[in-house]
Each structure stands twice: as structure tokens, then as C-alpha cells.
Coordinates of C-alpha atoms and ligand atoms in Angstrom, one line a residue:
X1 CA -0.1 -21.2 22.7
X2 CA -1.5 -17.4 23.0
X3 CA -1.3 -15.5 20.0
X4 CA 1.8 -13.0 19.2
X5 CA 1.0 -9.1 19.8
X6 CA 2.0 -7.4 16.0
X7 CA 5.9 -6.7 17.4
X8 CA 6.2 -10.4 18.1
X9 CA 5.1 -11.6 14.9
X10 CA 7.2 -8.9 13.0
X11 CA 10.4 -10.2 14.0
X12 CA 9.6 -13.5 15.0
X13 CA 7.6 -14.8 12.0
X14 CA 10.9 -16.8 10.5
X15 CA 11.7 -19.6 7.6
X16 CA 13.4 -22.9 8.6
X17 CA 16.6 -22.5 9.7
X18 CA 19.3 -25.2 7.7
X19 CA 22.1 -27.1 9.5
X20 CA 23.9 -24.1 10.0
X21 CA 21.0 -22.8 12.8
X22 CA 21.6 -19.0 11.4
X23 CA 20.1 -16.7 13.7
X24 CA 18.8 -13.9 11.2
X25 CA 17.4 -15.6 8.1
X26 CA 20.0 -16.2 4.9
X27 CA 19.2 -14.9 1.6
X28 CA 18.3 -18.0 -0.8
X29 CA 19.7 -16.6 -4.4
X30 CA 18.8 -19.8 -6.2
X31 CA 16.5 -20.2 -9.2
X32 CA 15.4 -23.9 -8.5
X33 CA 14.9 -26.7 -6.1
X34 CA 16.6 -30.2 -5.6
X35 CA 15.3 -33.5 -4.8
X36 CA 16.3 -36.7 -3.4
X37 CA 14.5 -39.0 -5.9
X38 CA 12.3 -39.0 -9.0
X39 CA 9.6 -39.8 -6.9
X40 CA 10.0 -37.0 -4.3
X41 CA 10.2 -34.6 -7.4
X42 CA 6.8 -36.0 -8.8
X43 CA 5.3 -35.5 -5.4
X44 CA 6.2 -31.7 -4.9
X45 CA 4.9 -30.8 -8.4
X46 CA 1.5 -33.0 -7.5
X47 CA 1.1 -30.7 -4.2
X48 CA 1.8 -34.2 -2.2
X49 CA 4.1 -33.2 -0.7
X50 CA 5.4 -29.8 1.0
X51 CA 8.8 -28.4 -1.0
X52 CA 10.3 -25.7 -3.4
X53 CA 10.2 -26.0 -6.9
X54 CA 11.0 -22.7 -8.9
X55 CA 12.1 -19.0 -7.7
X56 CA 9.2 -17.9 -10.2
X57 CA 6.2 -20.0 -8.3
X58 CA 8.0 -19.2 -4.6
X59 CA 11.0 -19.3 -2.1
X60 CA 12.0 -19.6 1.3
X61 CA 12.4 -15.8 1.4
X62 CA 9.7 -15.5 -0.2
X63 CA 7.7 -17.5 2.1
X64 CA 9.1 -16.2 4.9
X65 CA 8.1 -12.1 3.6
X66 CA 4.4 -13.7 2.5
X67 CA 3.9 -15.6 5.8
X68 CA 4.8 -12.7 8.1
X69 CA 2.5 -10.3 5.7
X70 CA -0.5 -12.8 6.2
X71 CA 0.1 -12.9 10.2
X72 CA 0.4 -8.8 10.2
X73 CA -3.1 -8.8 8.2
X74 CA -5.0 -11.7 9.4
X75 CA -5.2 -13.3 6.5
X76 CA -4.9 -16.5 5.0
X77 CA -2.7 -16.8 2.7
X78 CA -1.0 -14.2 0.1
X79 CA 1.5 -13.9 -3.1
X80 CA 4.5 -11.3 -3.2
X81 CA 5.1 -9.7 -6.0
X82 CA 8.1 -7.8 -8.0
X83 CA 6.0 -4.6 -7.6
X84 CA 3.1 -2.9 -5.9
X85 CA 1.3 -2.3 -8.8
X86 CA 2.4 -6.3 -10.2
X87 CA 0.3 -7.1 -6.8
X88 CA -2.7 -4.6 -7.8
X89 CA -3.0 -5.7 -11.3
X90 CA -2.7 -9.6 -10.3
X91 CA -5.8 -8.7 -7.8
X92 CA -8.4 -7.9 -10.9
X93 CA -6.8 -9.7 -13.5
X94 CA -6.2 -12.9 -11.5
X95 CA -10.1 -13.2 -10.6
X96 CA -12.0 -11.3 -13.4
X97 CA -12.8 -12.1 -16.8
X98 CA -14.4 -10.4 -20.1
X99 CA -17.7 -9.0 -18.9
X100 CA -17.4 -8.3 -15.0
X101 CA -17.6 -4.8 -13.7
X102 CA -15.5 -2.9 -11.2
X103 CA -16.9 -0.3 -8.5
X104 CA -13.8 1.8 -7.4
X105 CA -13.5 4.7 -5.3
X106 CA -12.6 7.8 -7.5
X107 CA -9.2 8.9 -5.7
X108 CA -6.6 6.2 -6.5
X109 CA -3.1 5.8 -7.4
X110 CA -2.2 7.3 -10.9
X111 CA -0.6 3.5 -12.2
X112 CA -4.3 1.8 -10.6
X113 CA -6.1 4.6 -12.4
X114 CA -4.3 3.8 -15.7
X115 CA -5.0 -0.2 -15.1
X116 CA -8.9 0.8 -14.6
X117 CA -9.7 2.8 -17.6
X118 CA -7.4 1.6 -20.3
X119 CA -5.6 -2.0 -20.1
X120 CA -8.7 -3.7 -18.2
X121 CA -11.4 -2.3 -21.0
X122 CA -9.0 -3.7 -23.5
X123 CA -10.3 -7.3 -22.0
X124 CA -14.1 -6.3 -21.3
X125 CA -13.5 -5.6 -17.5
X126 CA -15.4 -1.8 -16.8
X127 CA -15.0 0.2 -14.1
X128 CA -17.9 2.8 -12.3
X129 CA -15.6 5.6 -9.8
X130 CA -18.0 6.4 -6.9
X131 CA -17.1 10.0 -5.0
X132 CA -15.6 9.3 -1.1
X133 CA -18.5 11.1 -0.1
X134 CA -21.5 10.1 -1.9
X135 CA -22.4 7.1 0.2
X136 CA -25.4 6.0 -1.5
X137 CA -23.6 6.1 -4.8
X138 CA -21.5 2.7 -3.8
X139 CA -24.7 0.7 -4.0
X140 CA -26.3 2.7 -7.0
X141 CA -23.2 1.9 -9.2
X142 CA -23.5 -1.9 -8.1
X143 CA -24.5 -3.9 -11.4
X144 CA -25.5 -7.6 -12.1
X145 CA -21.9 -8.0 -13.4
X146 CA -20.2 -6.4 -10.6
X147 CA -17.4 -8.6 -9.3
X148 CA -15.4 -6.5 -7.3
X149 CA -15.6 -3.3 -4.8
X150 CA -11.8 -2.0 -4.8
X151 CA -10.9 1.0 -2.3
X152 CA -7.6 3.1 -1.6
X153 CA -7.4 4.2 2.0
X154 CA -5.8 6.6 2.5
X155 CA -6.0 7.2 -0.7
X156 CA -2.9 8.5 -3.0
X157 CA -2.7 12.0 -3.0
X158 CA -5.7 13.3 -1.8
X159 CA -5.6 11.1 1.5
X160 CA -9.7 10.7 1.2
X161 CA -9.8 8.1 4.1
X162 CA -12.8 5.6 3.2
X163 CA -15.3 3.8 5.4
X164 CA -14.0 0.6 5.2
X165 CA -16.8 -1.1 7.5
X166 CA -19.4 0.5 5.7
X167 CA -17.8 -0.7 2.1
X168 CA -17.3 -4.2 3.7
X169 CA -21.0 -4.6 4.2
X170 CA -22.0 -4.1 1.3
X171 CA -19.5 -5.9 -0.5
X172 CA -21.3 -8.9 2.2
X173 CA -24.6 -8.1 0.8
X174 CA -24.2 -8.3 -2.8
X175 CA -21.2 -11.5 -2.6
X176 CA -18.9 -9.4 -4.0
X177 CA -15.2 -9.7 -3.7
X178 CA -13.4 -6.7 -1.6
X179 CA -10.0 -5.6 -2.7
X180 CA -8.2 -3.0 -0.6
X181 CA -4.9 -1.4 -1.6
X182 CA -3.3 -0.9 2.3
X183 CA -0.3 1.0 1.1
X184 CA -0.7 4.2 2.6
X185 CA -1.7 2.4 6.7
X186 CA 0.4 -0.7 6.3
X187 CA -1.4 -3.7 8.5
X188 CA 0.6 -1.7 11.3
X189 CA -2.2 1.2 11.1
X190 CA -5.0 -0.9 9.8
X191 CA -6.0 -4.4 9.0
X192 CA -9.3 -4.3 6.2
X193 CA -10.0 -8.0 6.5
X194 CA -11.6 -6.9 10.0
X195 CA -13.7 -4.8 8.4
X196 CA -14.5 -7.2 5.7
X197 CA -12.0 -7.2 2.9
X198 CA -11.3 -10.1 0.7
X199 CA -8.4 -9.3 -0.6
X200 CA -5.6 -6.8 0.2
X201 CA -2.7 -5.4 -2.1
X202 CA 0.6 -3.6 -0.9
X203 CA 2.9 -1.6 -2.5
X204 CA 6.4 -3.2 -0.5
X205 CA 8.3 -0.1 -2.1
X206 CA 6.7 2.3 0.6
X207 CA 6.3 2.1 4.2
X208 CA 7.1 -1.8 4.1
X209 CA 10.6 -1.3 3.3
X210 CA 10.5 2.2 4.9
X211 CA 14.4 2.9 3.7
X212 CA 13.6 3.6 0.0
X213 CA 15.5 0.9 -1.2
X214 CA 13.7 -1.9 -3.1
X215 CA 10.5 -2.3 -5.5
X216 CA 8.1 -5.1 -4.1
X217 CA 4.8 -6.1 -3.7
X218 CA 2.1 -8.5 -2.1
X219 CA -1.5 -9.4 -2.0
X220 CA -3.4 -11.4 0.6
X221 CA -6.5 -12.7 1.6
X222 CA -9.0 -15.3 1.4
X223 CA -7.1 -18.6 0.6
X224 CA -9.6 -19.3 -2.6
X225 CA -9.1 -16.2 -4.1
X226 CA -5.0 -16.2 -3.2
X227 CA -5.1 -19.9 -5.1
X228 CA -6.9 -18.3 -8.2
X229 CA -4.1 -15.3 -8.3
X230 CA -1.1 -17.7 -7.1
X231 CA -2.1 -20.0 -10.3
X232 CA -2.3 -16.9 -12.2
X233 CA 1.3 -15.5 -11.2
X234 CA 3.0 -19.0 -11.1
X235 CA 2.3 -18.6 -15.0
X236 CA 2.6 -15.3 -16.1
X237 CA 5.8 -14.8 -13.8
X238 CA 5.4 -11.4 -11.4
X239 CA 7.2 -13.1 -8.5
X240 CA 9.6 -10.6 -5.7
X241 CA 13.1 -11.9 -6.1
X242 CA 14.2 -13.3 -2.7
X243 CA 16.6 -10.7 -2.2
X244 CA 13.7 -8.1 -2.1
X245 CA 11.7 -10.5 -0.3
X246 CA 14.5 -11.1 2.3
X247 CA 15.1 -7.0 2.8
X248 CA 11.3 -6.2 2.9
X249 CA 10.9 -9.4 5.5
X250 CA 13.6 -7.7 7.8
X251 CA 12.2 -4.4 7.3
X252 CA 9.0 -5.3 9.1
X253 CA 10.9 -6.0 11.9
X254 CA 10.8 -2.6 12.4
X255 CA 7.7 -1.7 11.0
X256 CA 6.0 -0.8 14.0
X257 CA 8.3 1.4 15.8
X258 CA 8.8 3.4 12.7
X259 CA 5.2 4.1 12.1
X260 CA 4.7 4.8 15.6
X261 CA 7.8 7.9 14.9
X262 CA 6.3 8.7 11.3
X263 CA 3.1 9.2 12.5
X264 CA 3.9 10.9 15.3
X265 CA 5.7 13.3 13.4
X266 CA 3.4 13.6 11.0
X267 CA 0.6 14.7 13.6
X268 CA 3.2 17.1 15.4
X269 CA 3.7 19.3 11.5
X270 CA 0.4 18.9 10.4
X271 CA -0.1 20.4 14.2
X272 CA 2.6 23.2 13.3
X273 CA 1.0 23.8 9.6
X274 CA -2.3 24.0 10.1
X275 CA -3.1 27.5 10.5
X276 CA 0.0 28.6 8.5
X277 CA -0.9 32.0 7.3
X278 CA 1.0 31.0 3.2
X279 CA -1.3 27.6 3.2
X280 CA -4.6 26.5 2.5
X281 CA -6.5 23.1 3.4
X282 CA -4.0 21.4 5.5
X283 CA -5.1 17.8 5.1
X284 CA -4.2 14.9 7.5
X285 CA -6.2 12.2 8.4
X286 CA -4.7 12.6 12.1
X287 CA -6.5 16.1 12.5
X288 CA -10.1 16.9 13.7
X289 CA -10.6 19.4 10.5
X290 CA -10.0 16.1 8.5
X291 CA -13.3 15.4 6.5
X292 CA -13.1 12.0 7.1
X293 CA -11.6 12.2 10.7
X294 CA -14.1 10.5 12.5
X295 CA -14.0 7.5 10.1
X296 CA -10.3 7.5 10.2
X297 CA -10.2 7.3 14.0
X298 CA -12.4 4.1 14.0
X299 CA -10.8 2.3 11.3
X300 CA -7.0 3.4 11.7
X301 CA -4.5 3.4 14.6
X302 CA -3.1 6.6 13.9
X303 CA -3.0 9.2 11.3
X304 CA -0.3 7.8 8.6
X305 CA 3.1 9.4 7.9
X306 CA 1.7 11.6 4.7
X307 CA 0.0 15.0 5.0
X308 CA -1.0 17.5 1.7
X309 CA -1.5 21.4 1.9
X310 CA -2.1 24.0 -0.5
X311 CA 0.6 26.9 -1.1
X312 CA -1.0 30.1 -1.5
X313 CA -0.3 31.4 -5.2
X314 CA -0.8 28.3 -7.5
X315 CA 1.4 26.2 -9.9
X316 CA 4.5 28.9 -9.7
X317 CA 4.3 29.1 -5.8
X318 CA 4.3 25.2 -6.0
X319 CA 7.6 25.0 -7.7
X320 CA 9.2 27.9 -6.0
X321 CA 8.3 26.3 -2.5
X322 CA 10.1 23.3 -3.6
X323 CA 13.3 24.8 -5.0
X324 CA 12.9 26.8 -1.5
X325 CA 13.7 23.7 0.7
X326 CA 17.3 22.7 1.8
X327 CA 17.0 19.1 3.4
X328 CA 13.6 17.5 2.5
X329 CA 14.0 15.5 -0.9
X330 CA 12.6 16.3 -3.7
X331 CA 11.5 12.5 -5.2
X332 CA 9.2 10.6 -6.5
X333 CA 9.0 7.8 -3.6
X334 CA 7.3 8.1 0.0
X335 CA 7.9 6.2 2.8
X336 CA 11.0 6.7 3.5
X337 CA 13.2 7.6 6.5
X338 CA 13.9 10.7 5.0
X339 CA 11.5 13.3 4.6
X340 CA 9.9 13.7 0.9
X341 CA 8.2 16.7 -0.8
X342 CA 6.2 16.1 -3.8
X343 CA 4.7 18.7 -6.6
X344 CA 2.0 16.8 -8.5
X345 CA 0.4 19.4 -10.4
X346 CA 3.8 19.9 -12.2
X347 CA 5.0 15.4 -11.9
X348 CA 2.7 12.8 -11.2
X349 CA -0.2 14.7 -13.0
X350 CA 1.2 17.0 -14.9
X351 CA -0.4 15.0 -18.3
X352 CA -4.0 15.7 -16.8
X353 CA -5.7 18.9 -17.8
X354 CA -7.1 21.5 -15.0
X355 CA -10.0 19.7 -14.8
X356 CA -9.0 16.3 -14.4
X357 CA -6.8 17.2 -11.8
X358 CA -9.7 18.7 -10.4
X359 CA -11.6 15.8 -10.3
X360 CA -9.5 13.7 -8.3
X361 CA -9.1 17.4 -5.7
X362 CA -5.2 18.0 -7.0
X363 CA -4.8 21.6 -7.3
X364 CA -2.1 23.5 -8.7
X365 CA -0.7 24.5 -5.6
X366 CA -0.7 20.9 -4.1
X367 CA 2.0 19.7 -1.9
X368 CA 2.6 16.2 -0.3
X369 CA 5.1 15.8 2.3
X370 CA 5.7 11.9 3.2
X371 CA 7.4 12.7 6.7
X372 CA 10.5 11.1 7.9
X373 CA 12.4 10.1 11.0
X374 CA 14.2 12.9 10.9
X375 CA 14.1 15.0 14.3
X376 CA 10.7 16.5 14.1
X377 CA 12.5 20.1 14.7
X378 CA 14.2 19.8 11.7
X379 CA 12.0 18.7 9.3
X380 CA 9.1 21.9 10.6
X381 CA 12.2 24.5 10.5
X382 CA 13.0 23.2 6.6
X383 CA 9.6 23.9 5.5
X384 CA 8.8 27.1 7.3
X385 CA 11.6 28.5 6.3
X386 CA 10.9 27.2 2.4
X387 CA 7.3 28.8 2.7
X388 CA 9.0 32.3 4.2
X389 CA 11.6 32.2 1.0
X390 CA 8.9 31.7 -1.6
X391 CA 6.3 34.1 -0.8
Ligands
PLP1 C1 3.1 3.4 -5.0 C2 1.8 2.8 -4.9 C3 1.4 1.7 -5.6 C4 2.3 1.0 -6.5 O1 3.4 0.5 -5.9 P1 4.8 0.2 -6.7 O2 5.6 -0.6 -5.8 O3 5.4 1.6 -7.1 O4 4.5 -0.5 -8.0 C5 0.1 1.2 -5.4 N1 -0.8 1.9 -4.6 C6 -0.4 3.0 -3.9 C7 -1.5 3.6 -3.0 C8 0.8 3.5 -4.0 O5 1.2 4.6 -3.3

């Protein structure tokens, strides 16, 4: 039979129905597994024999959520976790051990960044940060040890959009393992493993879900490495819960045509914003003044649904611009149908000094919007009227 265009496979990716022949897929809210006979139950925990044991190891929601994921990505096989981060962390502490080395790019989600430099080190795994743009760098920062390249594109906040071909060849040429958080693209946008990931981690909480409503997680990839983590979270006990499995399996149903609205919106205020005479450095991986534009347009479908920009006037600006706005939701969450305006010089990274935050390109006046479904109209005509207020 031909092979499903990403739509298809959304919504038609389904677990085995049961004598009832349910049309949309129940929710299975049990903790364990019968059998017919001792036997049978000796033969599912031997692997024998195809069948659920335990809502900690997996579940036909579950399943269902994982199976769909690994269609969406082309991969082989994949684990879903409780959390994004649950999915991250399984990814390095799954398949290292005391000794290996880490070669991450420098922008990365504040939780990944926390992982990186102080619970891994507490069990021997290091980690080198290479810049986005210091391409020679990535091979420099390579060591005998190194087991694994990991890369955030976009990346969260800066939206540094990485060359994922270029990381995946090298990655080839030293046999080491590729790990790519795909939060901020979702396999909608773009799928790694074509450019030669390993391994891929989610954050469900995000654009998966899309509605704000559940935490969840997942990681997929090569089927040896998706054995070593899936032995790894059988035991230690990270698993979704089959209700958020079940919502975040229906939410991709409607993955696609969402992304195709946030990203169009996105594009259409980044558009609007760009030469805004109260902003600075309009960033969207969607625009030709993008840095990393050219890469993002052979690696991604569109631009994403987040955009950053710089109020004029620093930390105080910032915060006024925020209290400024009268529908856009001031939260810690993106993805989400409705529009989200973040502040991270005064949340998220508030703990970091000037410099730090410098480092990783947040400046005081930094703003993220994660756009929404909202009619486009609305959402420009909230923040131009916040920026006009503030100044
Ligand atoms: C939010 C996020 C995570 C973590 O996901 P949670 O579901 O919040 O644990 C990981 N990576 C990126 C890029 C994120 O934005």
C-alpha cells in the first residue's frame, strides 16, 4: 500500500479497536494487564508474545500517542514520557555513563541547561556549549569521550535555528549519537532524522497538544537506542499517563492545520513588527533578516509559531509593555491557541546575572510572543497598541 501524506497518518494512526468497534479511540485508565493463563502471562513478560503488562512500561494510549509520533518523524520506534524534560533527561541518562562527554549547542532550554551543567556532572557526564555560529567549533569540541552531539532548533528563546544537515554529518563521521530536541518545529515543520539525527525528544506540553492543557513528553529514534532508554524508563518509572497520552494522540489530529494558522500568523506580525519604530532586532526564523534564514528555509517547512523582539528602553520598558497588553496572556507556557507574551529577563532568567543572560543573547528588554489562532487582526492591534501605551 502507498504510504500516508503527514494529515493521513495524524488522524489515522489508531490502537485496536475492542468488541465495542469505537470510532474515536477510548481512554484505557487501567494500571495493569490480564491474562488468560499462567503460561500466556510468562510469555508477555518473556517478549514472546505481543501484550500489555503494566501502565508504567506502556499502554494502548500510550502506544497509540508513540506510534503516531514515530510515523510523524520517521522513526523507529519511541517512549512517551510524563514530561518534556522526563523525555530530554531519559535521552542522555538512558545511553551515557560516568566518563562520556556531551557537545551541545549553547542556546537551550533553561530546565536542559540545568540537566547539562549540574545533575549530569554529579555522575561524570561533561558537557562542551559550541556558539550557533562558530561552525568549526562543533568539530574542535569533539573529544575521544564524546558520546553525544545534542541541538535545540529553534532553539528556546533565542530562536538560533541550527544546521541540522551539517550537525548530522558530523555526528556520521565521528559515530556519534545525534539527539535533537524538536519542540519548537514539531515533526509537522521538520523531521531531524532526515538530516541525520539519532534520537529526537519532544516537549508534548507545547505545540503537540497545542491547547495548553496537559504535561507530556516523548523521544524517538533508532530502535537500539529507544531499547536502551525504554529499559531505562520501564525501571525508573517516567511513563505519560494514558489520559495525557490519549489527549496529546487526538491533538495531533490537528497538528498540521494549526501549524499551518500559527505560522502563518506568525509570519504576518513578525511582517507587521519588523520595522516598528519602539523595537529593536525583530527575530523570526520566517524572515529574510533572520541570521539563520537561509538554513531555516532548507531544513524547516515554515517559520514556527514564536517570534522575539527587543523593546526600546530595557528591563522597565519590558515590564511596562507587558502590563500594557489587554488580550495576549501573560504565562509561562507556549504553544497554545491563545496568544502568549513572555518577559524573560524579569521570569525564566531572572536568577542569571547581566552577563549570563548575555551569553545565551537574552537582553533586558527581551520579548517572546508564542502566537495563537487568534484572528491575526487582533492579536497585531493588542500589541501595537501595548508598545504605543508604554513608551
Ligand atoms: C518546554 C520545553 C521543554 C520541556 O518540556 P516540559 O514539557 O515543560 O517538561 C524542553 N525543550 C524545549 C525547547 C521546551 O521549550
Amino acid at each position: 500500500m502507498k504510504e500516508n501524506q503527514f494529515e493521513t497518518d495524524a488522524i489515522r494512526t489508531q490502537a485496536e479497536r475492542s468488541q465495542h468497534r469505537e470510532h474515536s479511540v477510548p481512554l484505557y485508565l487501567t494500571s495493569s494487564f490480564t491474562y488468560d493463563s499462567a503460561e500466556q502471562m510468562r510469555s508477555v513478560f518473556a517478549d514472546e508474545e505481543e501484550g500489555f503488562i503494566y501502565s508504567r512500561f506502556n499502554n494502548p494510549n500510550f502506544s497509540e500517542f508513540v506510534d503516531k509520533m514515530c510515523k510523524l518523524e520517521g522513526a523507529e520506534a519511541g517512549y512517551a514520557t510524563a514530561t518534556g524534560m522526563a523525555a530530554v533527561y531519559a535521552g542522555f541518562a538512558a545511553l551515557l555513563s560516568a566518563g562520556d562527554h556531551i557537545v551541545s549547542c549553547r542556546s537551550i532550554f533553561g530546565s536542559t541547561h540545568t540537566v547539562l551543567t549540574k545533575i549530569l556532572p554529579r555522575f561524570g557526564i561533561t558537557t562542551t556549549y559550541v556558539d550557533v555560529d562558530d561552525y568549526e567549533g562543533w568539530e574542535k569540541a569533539i573529544q575521544p569521550n564524546t558520546k553525544m552531539i545534542f541541538v535545540e532548533t529553534p532553539s528556546n528563546p533565542g530562536l538560533d535555528v541550527i544546521d541540522m544537515e551539517f550537525v548530522g554529518k558530523l555526528a556520521e563521521k565521528h559515530g556519534i549519537i545525534f539527539h535533537v530536541d524538536n519542540c519548537f518545529a514539531t515533526p509537522y515543520l521538520q523531521r531531524p532524522i532526515d538530516f541525520g539525527a539519532h534520537l529526537v525528544s519532544h516537549s508534548g506540553t507545547k505545540w503537540l497538544d497545542g491547547q495548553g492543557r496537559v504535561m507530556g513528553g516523548i523521544l524517538v529514534g533508532d530502535k537500539k537506542l529507544i531499547d536502551a532508554v525504554y529499559t531505562f524508563c520501564r525501571s525508573t518509572g517516567p511513563a505519560i499517563s494514558p489520559f495525557n497520552a490519549w489527549i496529546l494522540s487526538k491533538s495531533l489530529e490537528t497538528l498540521a492545520v494549526r501549524m499551518d494558522r500559527h505560522c502563518d500568523n506568525a509570519l504576518k506580525l513578525a511582517n507587521c513588527l519588523e520595522h516598528h519604530p519602539e523595537l529593536d532586532n525583530v527575530r523570526y526564523p520566517g524572515l529574510m533578516s533572520h541570521p539563520h534564514y537561509k538554513v531555516a528555509q532548507k531544513q524547516m517547512k515554515k517559520g514556527g509559531g514564536l517570534i522575539t523582539f527587543e523593546v526600546k528602553g530595557g528591563m522597565e520598558r519590558g515590564k511596562k509593555f507587558l502590563d500594557a497588553l489587554l488580550m495576549c496572556s501573560l504565562t509561562a507556557n507556549l504553544g497554545d491557541s491563545r496568544t502568549i507574551v513572555t518577559h524573560p529577563a524579569s521570569t525564566t532568567h531572572a536568577k542569571l546575572t547581566e552577563e549570563e543572560r548575555q551569553a545565551v543573547s537574552i537582553s533586558a528588554g527581551l520579548v517572546r510572543v508564542s502566537v495563537g489562532l487568534e484572528n491575526i487582526a487582533d492579536i497585531i492591534s493588542d500589541i501595537e497598541q501595548a508598545l504605543a501605551k508604554s513608551s
